[in-house]
Every structure is written in C-alpha cells, then in structure tokens.
Coordinates of C-alpha atoms and ligand atoms in Angstrom, one line a residue:
X44 CA 28.0 -57.3 -18.7
X45 CA 29.7 -56.4 -21.9
X46 CA 33.2 -56.7 -20.1
X47 CA 32.2 -60.1 -18.9
X48 CA 31.1 -61.4 -22.1
X49 CA 34.2 -59.9 -23.7
X50 CA 36.3 -61.7 -21.3
X51 CA 34.6 -65.0 -21.6
X52 CA 34.8 -64.9 -25.4
X53 CA 38.6 -63.9 -25.1
X54 CA 39.2 -66.6 -22.8
X55 CA 37.5 -69.3 -25.0
X56 CA 39.5 -68.1 -28.0
X57 CA 42.7 -68.4 -26.1
X58 CA 41.9 -71.8 -24.7
X59 CA 40.9 -72.9 -28.2
X60 CA 44.0 -71.4 -29.6
X61 CA 46.2 -73.2 -26.9
X62 CA 44.5 -76.6 -27.5
X63 CA 44.8 -76.2 -31.3
X64 CA 48.5 -75.4 -30.8
X65 CA 49.0 -78.3 -28.7
X66 CA 47.2 -80.7 -31.3
X67 CA 49.1 -79.2 -34.2
X68 CA 52.4 -79.5 -32.2
X69 CA 51.5 -83.2 -31.5
X70 CA 50.8 -83.9 -35.3
X71 CA 53.9 -82.1 -36.3
X72 CA 56.0 -84.0 -33.7
X73 CA 54.5 -87.4 -35.3
X74 CA 55.1 -86.0 -38.7
X75 CA 58.6 -85.1 -38.2
X76 CA 59.4 -88.3 -36.2
X77 CA 58.0 -90.5 -39.2
X78 CA 60.1 -88.5 -41.7
X79 CA 63.3 -88.8 -39.5
X80 CA 62.7 -92.6 -39.2
X81 CA 62.1 -92.7 -42.9
X82 CA 65.5 -90.9 -43.5
X83 CA 67.3 -93.2 -41.1
X84 CA 65.7 -96.2 -42.9
X85 CA 67.3 -94.9 -46.2
X86 CA 70.5 -93.9 -44.8
X87 CA 70.8 -97.6 -43.2
X88 CA 70.1 -99.3 -46.5
X89 CA 72.8 -97.1 -48.3
X90 CA 75.2 -97.5 -45.3
X91 CA 74.4 -101.5 -45.5
X92 CA 75.4 -101.7 -49.3
X93 CA 78.6 -99.9 -48.6
X94 CA 79.4 -102.2 -45.6
X95 CA 78.8 -105.1 -47.9
X96 CA 81.2 -103.9 -50.4
X97 CA 83.7 -102.2 -48.4
X98 CA 83.5 -103.9 -45.2
X99 CA 84.9 -102.3 -42.0
X100 CA 86.9 -99.8 -43.7
X101 CA 83.8 -98.0 -44.8
X102 CA 82.8 -97.8 -41.2
X103 CA 86.1 -96.5 -40.1
X104 CA 85.6 -93.7 -42.9
X105 CA 82.3 -92.5 -41.5
X106 CA 83.3 -92.8 -37.8
X107 CA 82.5 -88.9 -37.3
X108 CA 79.0 -89.0 -39.1
X109 CA 76.1 -87.2 -37.5
X110 CA 74.2 -90.5 -36.7
X111 CA 75.5 -93.5 -34.7
X112 CA 76.5 -96.6 -36.6
X113 CA 76.7 -100.0 -35.0
X114 CA 77.7 -103.1 -36.5
X115 CA 76.5 -106.2 -34.7
X116 CA 77.3 -109.9 -35.4
X117 CA 74.6 -112.6 -36.0
X118 CA 75.2 -113.7 -32.3
X119 CA 74.6 -110.2 -31.0
X120 CA 78.3 -109.1 -30.1
X121 CA 78.9 -105.5 -31.1
X122 CA 81.6 -105.7 -33.8
X123 CA 81.8 -101.7 -34.4
X124 CA 80.3 -98.5 -32.9
X125 CA 81.3 -95.2 -33.8
X126 CA 80.1 -93.6 -30.5
X127 CA 81.0 -96.1 -27.8
X128 CA 83.6 -98.7 -27.1
X129 CA 82.3 -101.9 -28.6
X130 CA 84.3 -104.2 -26.2
X131 CA 82.4 -102.7 -23.4
X132 CA 79.1 -103.0 -24.8
X133 CA 76.6 -105.7 -23.9
X134 CA 75.2 -108.4 -26.2
X135 CA 72.5 -106.7 -28.6
X136 CA 70.7 -109.7 -29.5
X137 CA 67.7 -108.8 -27.4
X138 CA 67.3 -105.3 -28.9
X139 CA 64.1 -105.1 -30.5
X140 CA 65.2 -103.7 -33.9
X141 CA 68.2 -106.3 -34.0
X142 CA 65.7 -109.2 -33.4
X143 CA 63.4 -107.8 -36.1
X144 CA 66.3 -107.4 -38.5
X145 CA 67.6 -110.9 -37.8
X146 CA 64.1 -112.4 -38.5
X147 CA 62.8 -110.2 -41.4
X148 CA 65.9 -108.5 -42.9
X149 CA 64.9 -105.0 -41.4
X150 CA 63.8 -103.4 -37.9
X151 CA 62.9 -100.4 -36.2
X152 CA 62.3 -99.2 -32.8
X153 CA 62.5 -95.9 -30.7
X154 CA 63.6 -95.8 -27.0
X155 CA 66.0 -94.3 -24.5
X156 CA 69.4 -95.5 -25.2
X157 CA 70.8 -97.3 -22.2
X158 CA 74.2 -96.6 -23.7
X159 CA 73.7 -92.7 -24.4
X160 CA 70.8 -92.2 -22.0
X161 CA 69.0 -90.3 -24.8
X162 CA 65.7 -90.9 -26.7
X163 CA 66.8 -92.6 -29.7
X164 CA 65.4 -93.8 -33.2
X165 CA 66.8 -97.1 -34.4
X166 CA 66.9 -98.6 -37.9
X167 CA 68.7 -102.0 -38.5
X168 CA 69.2 -104.0 -41.6
X169 CA 70.6 -107.6 -42.0
X170 CA 73.6 -107.8 -44.4
X171 CA 74.3 -110.9 -46.6
X172 CA 76.8 -112.3 -44.3
X173 CA 74.1 -112.4 -41.4
X174 CA 75.5 -109.3 -39.6
X175 CA 73.4 -106.5 -38.9
X176 CA 74.1 -102.8 -39.4
X177 CA 72.2 -100.5 -37.3
X178 CA 72.0 -96.7 -37.5
X179 CA 70.5 -94.7 -34.6
X180 CA 69.9 -90.9 -34.5
X181 CA 68.6 -88.5 -31.5
X182 CA 65.0 -88.5 -31.7
X183 CA 63.3 -84.9 -32.3
X184 CA 62.4 -83.7 -28.8
X185 CA 59.1 -81.7 -28.0
X186 CA 61.3 -78.9 -26.8
X187 CA 63.5 -78.6 -30.0
X188 CA 60.3 -78.8 -31.9
X189 CA 59.0 -75.9 -30.0
X190 CA 62.0 -73.9 -30.4
X191 CA 62.2 -74.6 -34.1
X192 CA 58.6 -73.5 -34.4
X193 CA 58.8 -70.5 -32.0
X194 CA 58.8 -67.7 -34.7
X195 CA 55.8 -68.9 -36.7
X196 CA 54.0 -69.9 -33.3
X197 CA 54.5 -66.3 -32.0
X198 CA 53.4 -64.7 -35.2
X199 CA 50.2 -67.0 -35.3
X200 CA 49.7 -66.5 -31.5
X201 CA 49.7 -62.6 -31.9
X202 CA 47.4 -62.8 -34.9
X203 CA 45.1 -65.1 -33.2
X204 CA 44.9 -63.0 -30.0
X205 CA 44.4 -59.7 -32.0
X206 CA 41.7 -61.6 -33.9
X207 CA 40.0 -63.1 -31.0
X208 CA 40.0 -59.8 -29.1
X209 CA 38.4 -58.1 -32.0
X210 CA 36.0 -60.9 -32.5
X211 CA 35.1 -60.9 -28.7
X212 CA 34.7 -57.0 -28.7
X213 CA 32.2 -57.2 -31.7
X214 CA 30.5 -60.2 -30.4
X215 CA 30.1 -58.9 -26.9
X216 CA 28.7 -55.6 -28.4
X217 CA 26.4 -57.3 -30.7
X218 CA 25.0 -59.4 -27.9
X219 CA 24.7 -56.5 -25.6
X220 CA 23.1 -54.1 -28.1
X221 CA 19.5 -55.5 -28.0
X222 CA 19.8 -55.8 -24.2
X223 CA 20.6 -52.1 -23.9
X224 CA 17.8 -51.1 -26.2
X225 CA 15.2 -53.1 -24.2
X226 CA 12.3 -51.0 -23.4
X227 CA 11.8 -51.8 -19.6
X228 CA 8.9 -49.6 -19.4
X229 CA 7.0 -51.8 -22.0
X230 CA 8.1 -55.3 -20.9
X231 CA 4.9 -56.7 -22.9
X232 CA 6.8 -56.3 -26.2
X233 CA 8.5 -59.4 -27.4
X234 CA 12.0 -59.6 -25.9
X235 CA 14.9 -60.1 -28.4
X236 CA 16.0 -63.2 -26.8
X237 CA 13.5 -66.1 -25.9
X238 CA 15.5 -66.7 -22.6
X239 CA 14.4 -63.3 -21.4
X240 CA 10.6 -64.0 -21.9
X241 CA 10.2 -65.1 -18.1
X242 CA 12.1 -62.2 -16.9
X243 CA 10.0 -59.8 -18.9
X244 CA 6.9 -61.4 -17.9
X245 CA 7.8 -61.0 -14.3
X246 CA 9.0 -57.4 -14.8
X247 CA 5.6 -56.6 -16.3
X248 CA 3.7 -58.3 -13.5
X249 CA 5.7 -56.3 -11.0
X250 CA 5.2 -53.0 -12.9
X251 CA 1.4 -53.8 -12.9
X252 CA 1.6 -54.3 -9.3
X253 CA 3.5 -51.1 -8.8
X254 CA 1.2 -49.1 -10.9
X255 CA -1.9 -50.4 -8.9
X256 CA -0.2 -49.6 -5.5
X257 CA 0.8 -46.1 -6.9
X258 CA -2.6 -45.4 -7.9
X259 CA -3.9 -46.4 -4.6
X260 CA -1.4 -44.4 -2.6
X261 CA -2.0 -41.4 -5.0
X262 CA -5.9 -41.8 -4.3
X263 CA -5.1 -42.0 -0.4
X264 CA -2.9 -39.0 -0.7
X265 CA -5.5 -37.1 -2.5
X266 CA -8.0 -37.9 0.1
X267 CA -5.8 -36.9 2.9
X268 CA -4.9 -33.6 1.1
X269 CA -8.5 -32.8 0.3
X270 CA -9.5 -33.5 4.1
X271 CA -6.4 -31.6 5.3
X272 CA -7.0 -28.5 3.0
X273 CA -10.6 -28.3 4.0
X274 CA -9.8 -28.3 7.7
X275 CA -10.4 -24.9 9.5
X276 CA -7.8 -25.9 12.0
X277 CA -4.0 -25.5 10.8
X278 CA -2.1 -28.8 10.4
X279 CA 1.8 -28.9 9.9
X280 CA 3.8 -32.1 9.6
X281 CA 7.5 -31.5 10.4
X282 CA 10.6 -33.9 9.8
X283 CA 12.9 -34.6 12.9
X284 CA 15.0 -31.6 12.1
X285 CA 12.1 -29.1 11.8
X286 CA 11.7 -29.3 8.0
X287 CA 8.2 -28.6 6.8
X288 CA 6.9 -31.9 5.1
X289 CA 3.2 -30.6 4.8
X290 CA 1.4 -27.6 5.5
X291 CA -2.2 -27.2 4.9
X292 CA -3.9 -23.8 3.8
X293 CA -5.3 -22.8 7.1
X294 CA -1.8 -23.2 8.8
X295 CA -0.1 -21.3 6.0
X296 CA -2.8 -18.6 6.4
X297 CA -2.4 -18.4 10.2
X298 CA 1.3 -18.2 10.2
X299 CA 1.3 -15.9 7.1
X300 CA 3.6 -18.1 5.1
X301 CA 3.1 -19.8 1.6
X302 CA 3.1 -23.4 0.9
X303 CA 6.6 -22.8 -0.6
X304 CA 8.0 -23.2 2.6
X305 CA 7.6 -27.1 2.3
X306 CA 10.9 -28.8 2.3
X307 CA 12.5 -25.8 4.5
X308 CA 12.9 -25.1 8.0
X309 CA 9.8 -23.9 9.7
X310 CA 11.8 -21.5 11.9
X311 CA 13.2 -19.9 8.9
X312 CA 9.8 -18.4 8.1
X313 CA 8.3 -18.1 11.6
X314 CA 10.8 -17.6 14.2
X315 CA 9.1 -16.7 17.5
X316 CA 10.3 -17.6 21.0
X317 CA 7.0 -19.4 21.6
X318 CA 7.3 -21.4 18.5
X319 CA 11.1 -22.2 19.3
X320 CA 10.1 -23.4 22.7
X321 CA 7.2 -25.5 21.4
X322 CA 9.3 -27.2 18.8
X323 CA 12.2 -27.9 21.3
X324 CA 9.8 -29.5 23.8
X325 CA 8.2 -31.5 21.0
X326 CA 11.6 -32.7 19.7
X327 CA 12.5 -33.7 23.2
X328 CA 9.6 -36.0 23.0
X329 CA 7.1 -34.1 25.0
X330 CA 3.4 -33.2 24.0
X331 CA 3.7 -29.3 24.1
X332 CA 1.1 -26.7 24.1
X333 CA 1.3 -22.8 23.5
X334 CA -1.0 -20.0 23.0
X335 CA 0.3 -17.5 20.4
X336 CA -1.2 -14.2 19.3
X337 CA -1.0 -13.6 15.6
X338 CA -2.4 -10.3 14.1
X339 CA -4.8 -9.8 17.1
X340 CA -6.1 -13.3 17.1
X341 CA -5.2 -16.1 19.7
X342 CA -4.3 -19.5 18.4
X343 CA -3.4 -22.6 20.5
X344 CA -0.6 -24.7 19.0
X345 CA -0.4 -28.3 20.1
X346 CA 2.8 -29.9 19.1
X347 CA 3.0 -33.8 19.4
X348 CA 6.1 -35.9 18.7
X349 CA 6.0 -38.8 16.2
X350 CA 8.0 -41.8 17.5
X351 CA 9.6 -44.4 15.1
X352 CA 11.6 -47.1 16.9
X353 CA 11.3 -45.1 20.2
X354 CA 13.0 -42.1 18.5
X355 CA 11.3 -38.8 17.5
X356 CA 11.2 -39.0 13.9
X357 CA 9.0 -36.0 13.1
X358 CA 6.2 -33.7 14.7
X359 CA 2.6 -32.9 14.1
X360 CA 1.5 -29.4 14.7
X361 CA -2.3 -28.6 15.2
X362 CA -3.4 -24.9 15.3
X363 CA -6.7 -24.0 16.8
X364 CA -8.3 -20.5 16.6
X365 CA -9.4 -19.9 20.2
X366 CA -10.1 -16.1 19.7
X367 CA -13.8 -16.6 20.0
X368 CA -13.5 -19.0 23.0
X369 CA -11.2 -16.6 24.8
X370 CA -13.6 -13.8 23.8
X371 CA -16.5 -15.9 25.3
X372 CA -14.6 -16.8 28.4
X373 CA -13.7 -13.0 28.9
X374 CA -17.6 -12.1 28.4
X375 CA -18.5 -14.7 30.6
X376 CA -16.0 -13.6 33.4
X377 CA -17.2 -10.0 32.9
X378 CA -20.8 -11.2 33.0
X379 CA -20.2 -13.1 36.2
X380 CA -18.5 -10.0 37.9
X381 CA -21.5 -7.6 36.6
X382 CA -24.2 -10.2 37.8
X383 CA -22.6 -10.0 41.3
X384 CA -22.4 -6.3 41.1
X385 CA -26.0 -5.9 39.9
X386 CA -27.3 -8.3 42.4
X387 CA -25.6 -6.7 45.3
X388 CA -26.8 -3.0 44.7
X389 CA -30.5 -3.8 45.1
X390 CA -29.8 -6.3 47.8
X391 CA -27.7 -3.7 49.6
X392 CA -30.6 -1.3 49.3
X393 CA -33.0 -3.6 50.7
X394 CA -31.0 -4.7 53.6
X395 CA -30.2 -0.9 54.4
X396 CA -34.0 -0.1 54.5
X397 CA -34.9 -3.3 56.3
X398 CA -32.4 -2.4 58.9
X399 CA -33.5 1.1 59.5
X400 CA -37.1 -0.1 59.8
X401 CA -36.0 -2.9 62.3
X402 CA -34.2 -0.5 64.5
X403 CA -37.3 1.8 64.6
X404 CA -35.1 4.6 63.1
X405 CA -37.8 5.4 60.6
X406 CA -40.6 7.9 61.3
X407 CA -44.0 6.3 61.0
X408 CA -45.0 8.6 58.2
X409 CA -41.8 7.5 56.2
X410 CA -42.4 3.7 56.6
X411 CA -44.5 3.4 53.3
X412 CA -41.8 5.1 51.4
X413 CA -39.2 2.7 52.8
X414 CA -41.5 -0.3 52.3
X415 CA -42.2 0.9 48.6
X416 CA -38.5 1.2 48.2
X417 CA -37.9 -2.3 49.4
X418 CA -40.6 -3.5 47.1
X419 CA -39.2 -1.7 44.1
X420 CA -35.7 -3.1 44.6
X421 CA -37.0 -6.6 45.3
X422 CA -38.9 -6.3 41.9
X423 CA -35.8 -5.0 40.2
X424 CA -34.0 -8.1 41.8
X425 CA -36.5 -10.5 40.4
X426 CA -36.6 -8.9 37.1
X427 CA -32.8 -9.1 37.1
X428 CA -32.7 -12.7 38.0
X429 CA -35.3 -13.7 35.4
X430 CA -33.3 -12.0 32.7
X431 CA -30.1 -13.8 33.8
X432 CA -32.0 -17.0 33.7
X433 CA -33.4 -16.3 30.2
X434 CA -29.9 -15.4 28.9
X435 CA -28.3 -18.2 30.5
X436 CA -31.0 -20.7 28.8
X437 CA -30.2 -18.8 25.6
X438 CA -26.2 -19.3 26.2
X439 CA -26.7 -23.0 26.8
X440 CA -28.6 -23.2 23.5
X441 CA -31.7 -24.7 25.2
X442 CA -34.5 -23.5 23.2
X443 CA -38.0 -24.9 22.3
X444 CA -38.5 -26.5 18.9
X445 CA -39.4 -24.2 15.8
X446 CA -43.0 -24.4 15.0
X447 CA -45.4 -22.5 12.6
X448 CA -46.4 -19.3 14.3
X449 CA -47.8 -15.8 13.4
X450 CA -45.7 -12.7 14.4
X451 CA -48.4 -10.4 14.2
X452 CA -50.6 -12.3 16.6
X453 CA -47.6 -12.4 19.0
X454 CA -47.2 -8.8 18.7
X455 CA -50.8 -8.2 19.3
X456 CA -50.6 -10.2 22.6
X457 CA -47.5 -8.3 23.8
X458 CA -49.2 -4.9 23.0
X459 CA -52.1 -6.1 25.2
X460 CA -49.7 -7.1 27.8
X461 CA -47.8 -3.9 27.9
X462 CA -50.8 -1.4 27.5
X463 CA -51.1 -0.9 31.3
X464 CA -47.4 0.0 31.4
X465 CA -47.7 2.4 28.5
X466 CA -50.7 4.1 30.0
X467 CA -48.9 4.5 33.2
X468 CA -46.1 6.2 31.4
X469 CA -48.4 8.2 29.3
X470 CA -47.5 6.6 26.1
X471 CA -49.8 5.7 23.1
X472 CA -49.4 2.1 21.7
X473 CA -50.4 1.3 18.1
X474 CA -50.0 -1.9 16.1
X475 CA -50.3 -2.0 12.5
X476 CA -49.6 -4.8 9.8
X477 CA -51.2 -7.9 8.8
X478 CA -51.0 -11.6 9.5
X479 CA -47.4 -12.7 9.1
X480 CA -47.0 -16.6 9.4
X481 CA -43.4 -17.7 10.0
X482 CA -41.4 -20.5 11.6
X483 CA -40.1 -19.7 14.9
X484 CA -40.1 -20.2 18.8
X485 CA -43.1 -18.4 20.1
X486 CA -41.6 -17.9 23.4
X487 CA -38.5 -16.2 22.1
X488 CA -40.3 -14.1 19.6
X489 CA -42.5 -12.9 22.4
X490 CA -39.4 -11.9 24.3
X491 CA -38.2 -10.1 21.4
X492 CA -41.4 -8.0 20.9
X493 CA -41.9 -7.5 24.6
X494 CA -38.2 -6.1 25.3
X495 CA -38.5 -3.8 22.3
X496 CA -42.0 -2.5 23.1
X497 CA -41.0 -2.1 26.8
X498 CA -37.7 -0.2 25.9
X499 CA -39.7 2.0 23.5
X500 CA -42.2 2.9 26.4
X501 CA -39.3 3.1 29.1
X502 CA -37.2 5.4 27.1
X503 CA -40.0 7.6 25.8
X504 CA -41.3 11.1 26.6
X505 CA -44.5 12.0 28.3
X506 CA -47.2 11.7 25.7
X507 CA -45.1 10.1 23.4
X508 CA -46.1 7.3 21.1
X509 CA -44.8 3.8 20.2
X510 CA -45.9 2.3 16.7
X511 CA -45.3 -1.4 16.2
X512 CA -45.8 -2.8 12.6
X513 CA -45.4 -6.5 11.6
X514 CA -45.6 -7.2 7.7
X515 CA -44.4 -9.9 5.5
X516 CA -42.0 -8.6 3.1
X517 CA -41.0 -11.1 0.2
X518 CA -39.6 -14.2 2.0
X519 CA -39.2 -12.2 5.3
X520 CA -41.3 -10.9 8.2
X521 CA -40.4 -7.5 9.4
X522 CA -41.0 -6.2 12.8
X523 CA -40.6 -2.6 13.5
X524 CA -40.9 -0.7 16.7
X525 CA -40.7 3.0 16.5
X526 CA -40.8 5.4 19.3
X527 CA -40.7 9.2 20.0
X528 CA -38.4 8.7 22.9
X529 CA -35.1 10.0 24.0
X530 CA -33.0 8.4 21.3
X531 CA -29.7 6.8 21.3
X532 CA -26.4 8.7 20.7
X533 CA -24.6 7.3 17.7
X534 CA -21.5 6.2 19.6
X535 CA -23.8 3.9 21.8
X536 CA -25.8 2.3 19.2
X537 CA -23.4 -0.6 18.7
X538 CA -23.1 -1.1 22.2
X539 CA -26.6 -1.3 23.6
X540 CA -26.7 -5.0 22.8
X541 CA -23.9 -5.9 25.3
X542 CA -24.8 -7.3 28.5
X543 CA -25.4 -4.7 31.3
X544 CA -24.8 -1.9 28.8
X545 CA -26.9 1.2 29.5
X546 CA -26.8 4.6 27.8
X547 CA -28.2 6.4 30.9
X548 CA -27.6 4.1 33.9
X549 CA -29.7 6.1 36.3
X550 CA -32.7 6.3 33.9
X551 CA -32.5 2.6 33.4
X552 CA -32.5 1.9 36.9
X553 CA -35.3 4.4 37.5
X554 CA -37.5 2.6 34.9
X555 CA -36.7 -0.7 36.2
X556 CA -34.3 -1.8 33.5
X557 CA -31.6 -4.6 34.0
X558 CA -29.4 -3.8 31.1
X559 CA -30.1 -7.4 29.6
X560 CA -33.3 -6.8 27.6
X561 CA -31.4 -6.1 24.3
X562 CA -28.8 -8.9 24.8
X563 CA -31.8 -11.2 25.1
X564 CA -33.2 -9.7 22.0
X565 CA -30.0 -10.2 20.0
X566 CA -29.6 -13.7 21.0
X567 CA -33.2 -14.7 20.3
X568 CA -32.9 -12.9 16.9
X569 CA -29.8 -14.8 16.2
X570 CA -31.5 -18.2 16.8
X571 CA -34.1 -17.2 14.3
X572 CA -31.3 -15.8 11.8
X573 CA -32.9 -12.6 12.0
X574 CA -31.1 -9.2 11.5
X575 CA -31.5 -6.2 13.7
X576 CA -31.1 -2.5 12.5
X577 CA -31.3 0.5 14.9
X578 CA -31.9 4.0 13.6
X579 CA -32.3 6.7 16.2
X580 CA -32.1 10.3 16.6
X581 CA -31.3 11.6 20.1
X582 CA -34.1 13.7 21.3
X583 CA -36.4 12.6 18.5
X584 CA -36.8 8.8 18.8
X585 CA -35.6 5.3 17.6
X586 CA -36.6 2.7 15.4
X587 CA -35.6 -1.0 15.9
X588 CA -36.2 -3.1 12.7
X589 CA -35.9 -6.9 13.0
X590 CA -36.1 -8.9 9.7
X591 CA -36.9 -12.6 10.2
X592 CA -36.7 -15.3 7.4
X593 CA -40.1 -16.9 7.1
X594 CA -38.7 -20.4 7.0
X595 CA -35.7 -21.3 9.2
X596 CA -34.0 -24.5 8.7
X597 CA -32.7 -25.6 12.1
Ligands
ADP5 P1 -32.4 -2.0 30.1 O1 -32.8 -3.0 30.9 O2 -31.7 -1.1 30.7 O3 -33.4 -1.3 29.2 P2 -31.6 -3.0 27.4 O4 -30.6 -3.8 27.2 O5 -33.0 -3.4 27.0 O6 -31.6 -2.6 29.1 O7 -31.2 -1.6 26.8 C1 -29.9 -1.2 26.8 C2 -29.7 0.3 26.7 O8 -30.2 0.8 25.6 C3 -30.7 1.0 27.8 O9 -30.3 1.1 29.0 C4 -31.0 2.2 27.1 O10 -30.0 3.1 27.5 C5 -30.8 2.0 25.5 N1 -32.1 1.7 24.8 C6 -32.8 0.7 24.6 N2 -34.0 0.9 23.9 C7 -33.9 2.1 23.8 C8 -35.0 3.0 23.1 N3 -36.1 2.5 22.4 N4 -34.6 4.3 23.1 C9 -33.7 4.8 23.9 N5 -32.6 4.1 24.5 C10 -32.7 2.9 24.4

C-alpha cells in the first residue's frame, strides 16, 4: 500500500512537472518569438533609414548579414534580395507584411517561406519613395529552444524528481502511519480517517458475530468434553493418518497412555498386532471389531471409519470393558454344564434302580430300600430343580417389589418350619432378638434365613445347636446364624458362595444339598444391598452374619 501511494504521488509529481515544463516552454517560446520580432522591427527601421540615405549601395554592403533583406518596388517586384535571385522571385505584392506596409507604413507576419522553405519572421517598412524594405529571419524553433534550455531543464528535472520522490515517500508514510496503528481488535474506536468508518463498523459487527460463534463453539466443546470425559467407555478420535485428535480419560486409562498422546500417532504408544489390524481395517473403510486383553481385563474395541466426500477422513474408536460380560458368560456356561451333570446323576440313579426293579432282579426284602433310594433321588432332583428355578429368577432380576416387613418375624416362621428337620438331626434351634422392621422382599428374606439355618442344621454334629439372632443395629438389621457344626476350612470360605461348590461333596449329597443354597443367599443379599460375613473354625462351628440396611432405595 505504501509503495502504491508512493508510486501514485511520484507519478503525479512527474506528470505535473512535465505539464509545467511544456507550459513554461510554450510561454518562453512566445516570449522569445515576440522579442525576435521586436528586434527585427528595430533592425528594419534602421536599415530603412540607411537605404533611404545610401540607396542600393547600403544593401550591397550588408549582403552577408545574418538576416535576409528584400527590397520590393511599390508594384511588388523584388528589386534586391541578399539570399535569392531577385529576377527569379515572384511578385511580392500579395505578401501580408508587404500589403500592410504599403497600406500603413509597417507590416509584420510569420509563415513558412515559399522561397527558403523555412519558418520565417517578416518585418517590412515603406520607404519615402514608396518602395518597401523587408527584413526576415529564421523563427526560433521549439527544438532549438529545447536544446538551448537543455541544461537548466535537466537541473530543474533532477531537483524536481528528487524533491517529488522525497515528498512522495514522506507523504505515503504519513498517510499509512495511522492505518498501521489501527487497532483491529477494537474497531469501535474512532478511525483516523472518516472514510474508514463503514469498514470499521463492518469489522466490529463481524468480530461480534465471530465472538458469539466462538462462545457457542466453546460451549458445545465443553459440553462434548464433559460428556465424553464422564463416559465409562473409552472413546478415541483419530485423523486419517492415525493421529490422535481426542482421547477421553477412560480410553487413556485402558490403554495406559496419557492425554499427551494427542496430536501423535496412536501406534507410537500402543503398537499391538490387534490394534494395528483394527486400524488398517477401519482405514480401508470397514467397521472393524477386536477383543483385546489388557492387564487381565477384556476389552472390545469397535473402530468405525468417518467418511468425508466418500473418503475416509478419520476413525472413531469405542472401547468397552467386557470383562464382566465374559465372566458372566463363562459362569453361565459352567452353570449349564454343572446343571446337566447334577441332573444326570440322580436321574441315572433313579433309572438304574427302576431298571433293576422292573427286571425282577431285586430280592423282595430289598425292594423298600430301592424304592427309598428312588424317592430320595427324586426329592434331590426336585430340590435341585427348585433351586435352579429360584436362581434363574434372581439372575433375570425378576424380584417382587420391596415392602415393609420384619426380619425377626420371618426368622420365627423359618425356625418353625425347620424345627422338624432339626429335631430329626438331633440339633437344637433357638431364636433370639427383637422386632426388626425393614424394607425388603419377604420371599427372598425367607430364602436367606431358610438356607442359612438349613445349612447350619445339615452341617452340624449330633446334639449340636443352632442359634439365630435378629437385632436392629443403628440403621441396619443384623441376622446371625451360629452353629456348632463341622465348620469350613479357611481356603474354602470364599468359594462356598459359588454355584455347585461344596466343601464335602459326599456329605452335601448325603444331607440332600444341591450346592446352590449359598448362591441364592448371596444373590438375594445383594438385591437387599446386604453384606455377608463368614467366621468359622473347622470342627467347632460357623457363624454367618448378614447385615441389611433398614431402608433400601430400589
Ligand atoms: P449345599 O446345598 O451343598 O448345602 P450350599 O451352597 O448351601 O450348598 O453350601 C455350599 C457348601 O458350603 C456346602 O456344601 C458346605 O460344604 C458348606 N457349608 C455351608 N454352610 C455351612 C455350615 N453352616 N457349616 C459348614 N459348612 C457349610
């Protein structure tokens, strides 16, 4: 811009200089021409006087003068000419200066000489005898004027150019200085030039618009980041070359990287064959999935390509922790296998006994024993099926609604129900405690008490005892089932809640155990947000303590 202004000012200065030069030269030309004519007139007057006194001899004496002298008779015929042959010259009566001189005594004109073919100045004077003396000289030409003035013109031109360049430079800088100092961040301030006001107003409006858009974008970005950072699933956005554009804390934690990997290639931080395959697949435009194991946990990574104008412009990676899902699937598979096995054993036994009875291969006195065996196995089968059904109901989450109930009353009913079984086993049952109101699912609470008390009877010693206590403790209700039974070895204590886990398999079968009772207890307790503690001393007895919160918010 400065250069442009400088150039424009320079051009204007040069143009003004050239125009002034032409005007001055024109004026000078006029001035010199007038002077020349004046001089010619004076010389003509002097020569006329000399011719009047000396006649032709004077003319002969100045034949070689600088100017041309022509003496013309009153009828226009040329009497003398110091530059041309007067005999060959045409009649001069029609020449303007001659006509004027004959009429008024003096005449002047300027024109191209038909005799000399040059631009001439003419001055004529009538003599006393009626003849006319004319002097003529070459008129000063533009070119000769220019040549004569060349030196001063050059000096003035150089001075003018230097001055105009200096002036142009200073002016352009002075014009530009306020523009360079414009504060574009604050366009509302009064602009240095009035002409800039609409531009600054527009700039201000655009800046306000940009600011509000920026604020909106920032707001959206914060919303996105907040949502993404609270995701329990990992989310990674990659550019088309695999550069990490964004990674949420969950993904960083899972892959064991920090957010410093943003802007760098993901494979630099986590270069496993699975991840490489996954990225290659997704970059080729396919939705790709892989299951990866990181630090003993299983993750499913889904990579989806992002398309822009039909080309892959990035990838989005979602990482799901499927450890629990896989564990549950494994448990379910094991459970199914165990169920089949557990069902098969009593069925085989029943079918074996029935076959022997049918074939008449059993002595009559042994028939009741075989029938009793079939009855026991059938009961076991029914117990097993009932427990499986209960457990699958709990697995499906189908539970009755929570209601106000009293655990002490539930425990009293269960004790009543189990008293015959206890008497049969020679075990004493006793219930202590007080009214313990709480919210819960009575059916599940009954199941918990029933299973714990039944186990305490089943795994007891003859003449042993089972003490049940239900008491409210602060915000909790505590159920304690203590027995004087066989106890549980420490290494088995954590596993007794697993499905089909038994410490002593044959004893469990002997007492009609299914291996599912404590699993049902664990499940039902979890629904009530209750904690279970087991204390046991092998050979001495066990204490199962279940602590329920009085109020459970579903
Ligand atoms: P089961 O139907 O075999 O009793 P449970 O799931 O109820 O199955 O119990 C799992 C195992 O835990 C039992 O087989 C038994 O070995 C042990 N067990 C449970 N309760 C007691 C207890 N009160 N005393 C000793 N062992 C117990």
